[in-house]
């Protein structure tokens, strides 16, 4: 197989054959298909196999692959502007578009990835408050910045490791870990160390331990604790932003974070991140303030053009979100139905176009501990079955199934058909 040959050769030149660990399919009994092209809801591997794509580049491709408007924006920009490392009009256009169409972002700084956005947001919170400690939640993933690699979700959780080698004890001594959907665990940390806590960082809809929406009371309680203690609230909307709703998870809950981080969809499929929020906080960034953060490629014109074309299309087509909800509901109901008939031990969580199917005897999955009890052996079998039927999902129990606007009811029917023939 061409895919296998390429993957095997890749292992000679790139650790594990990949540039990001979870792509190596380490926890499922298969080599990854090597992807050659994508159009709309479909991707194709080097051997010519077609898959309905439910990974969507781990979230960014909400408009589907190679959307015409995004491709045209990239093409027309790169004829004249690839990179200057200087001020451009297109970076203003995207920043202004986000600040004026999304709530709670008065100013923002562009960076190149979600990791850069979250680590910079934490540095800004530390600089603003003059405090060092942060609270994160077990099972949430905010990128590979050292300070976050304690009980992290996503690939760290898939590998079943608590953190990462190479992270000095000193880097995580200021990281306090609370339990998701458990306000008491946050209260306890604030009681003891409230005056040292710079920020709480959270995925309001967690998407890196499967999908677990935060309880409204839990999230509102955190907002109150931050206010009471003079700490900042950072919503990491790298995954949920523009996906669960155009204005992100914060719009669903009606909660106002002090800083929001974005990535994935805002780059339209090109490498991009951003963090933004209250003006008085953002003005602490250099060159206005004392918090230093910089980037040669930040605000790259081609990336900005792809991002702007994507956000404009999403913002001017609110019906896309109606479509995504309809498909999400069909998928959720269909999977529940089949699982019930076949007596499969599953829990389904969903928020809009983010969906998770947990193989567990538990009746609910509300936090990291619940998610870790899932049967990854059954998941591996399920994964192998689905991909053999042309359904491309993430090779991990702890990642989301993502929908995009090009998916159709027939695509969901094909997912359900494939699932209906799965046997444990
Ligand atoms: C919520 C969240 N934050 C941060 C990140 C890190 O983003 P990136 O992989 O672009 O560095 C991710 C990546 O999946 C994420 O899901």
Coordinates of N, CA, C and O and ligand atoms in Angstrom, one line a residue, residues 58 112-116 118 141-144 154 203 207-208 236-240 261 263-264 272 399, ligand 1:
X58 N -8.8 18.3 13.1 CA -8.9 18.5 14.6 C -9.7 19.7 14.9 O -9.5 20.4 15.9
X112 N 0.5 32.2 16.2 CA 0.5 31.1 15.2 C -0.1 29.8 15.5 O -0.1 28.9 14.6
X113 N -0.5 29.6 16.7 CA -1.1 28.3 17.1 C -1.9 28.5 18.4 O -1.8 29.5 19.1
X114 N -2.7 27.5 18.7 CA -3.4 27.5 19.9 C -2.5 27.5 21.2 O -2.8 28.2 22.2
X115 N -1.4 26.7 21.1 CA -0.5 26.7 22.2 C 0.1 28.1 22.5 O 0.1 28.5 23.6
X116 N 0.4 28.8 21.4 CA 1.0 30.1 21.6 C -0.1 31.0 22.2 O 0.3 31.9 23.0
X118 N -2.6 30.3 24.2 CA -2.9 30.0 25.6 C -1.7 30.3 26.5 O -1.9 30.9 27.6
X141 N -7.1 20.4 27.8 CA -5.8 20.5 27.1 C -5.7 21.9 26.5 O -6.6 22.4 25.9
X142 N -4.6 22.5 26.8 CA -4.4 23.9 26.3 C -3.1 24.0 25.5 O -2.6 25.1 25.4
X143 N -2.7 22.9 24.9 CA -1.4 23.0 24.1 C -0.3 22.4 24.9 O -0.4 22.0 26.0
X144 N 0.9 22.5 24.3 CA 2.0 21.7 24.9 C 3.0 22.6 25.7 O 4.1 22.2 26.0
X154 N -6.3 15.3 25.6 CA -5.9 15.1 24.2 C -4.8 14.0 24.2 O -4.9 12.9 24.8
X203 N -11.6 25.1 29.3 CA -12.4 24.9 28.1 C -13.9 24.9 28.6 O -14.2 23.9 29.3
X207 N -13.1 19.6 25.1 CA -13.1 18.8 23.9 C -11.9 17.9 23.8 O -11.7 17.3 22.7
X208 N -11.2 17.8 24.9 CA -9.9 17.0 24.8 C -9.9 15.8 25.8 O -8.9 15.2 26.1
X236 N -10.6 29.2 27.1 CA -9.8 28.6 26.0 C -10.8 28.2 24.9 O -11.4 27.1 25.1
X237 N -11.0 29.0 23.9 CA -12.0 28.7 22.9 C -11.3 28.3 21.6 O -11.8 28.5 20.5
X238 N -10.1 27.7 21.7 CA -9.3 27.3 20.6 C -10.2 26.3 19.8 O -10.2 26.3 18.5
X239 N -10.8 25.4 20.5 CA -11.6 24.4 19.8 C -13.1 24.8 19.6 O -13.7 24.7 18.6
X240 N -13.7 25.4 20.7 CA -15.1 25.7 20.7 C -15.5 27.0 20.0 O -16.6 27.1 19.5
X261 N -9.0 32.7 24.2 CA -8.0 32.3 23.3 C -8.7 31.6 22.1 O -9.7 30.9 22.3
X263 N -7.9 29.7 18.0 CA -7.0 29.2 17.0 C -7.9 28.4 16.0 O -9.1 28.7 15.8
X264 N -7.4 27.3 15.5 CA -8.1 26.4 14.6 C -9.0 27.2 13.6 O -8.4 27.7 12.6
X272 N -2.7 29.4 12.8 CA -3.1 30.7 13.4 C -3.6 30.5 14.8 O -4.1 29.5 15.2
X399 N -10.8 12.2 22.0 CA -10.9 13.3 21.0 C -12.4 13.4 20.5 O -13.1 12.4 20.6
Ligands
LIG1 C1 -8.7 23.7 23.7 C2 -7.4 23.7 23.1 N1 -6.5 24.6 23.4 C3 -5.2 24.7 22.9 C4 -4.9 23.8 21.9 C5 -3.5 23.8 21.3 O1 -3.6 24.3 20.0 P1 -2.5 24.0 18.9 O2 -2.5 22.5 18.6 O3 -2.9 24.8 17.7 O4 -1.2 24.4 19.5 C6 -5.8 22.8 21.5 C7 -5.4 21.8 20.5 O5 -6.1 20.9 20.2 C8 -7.1 22.8 22.1 O6 -8.0 21.9 21.8

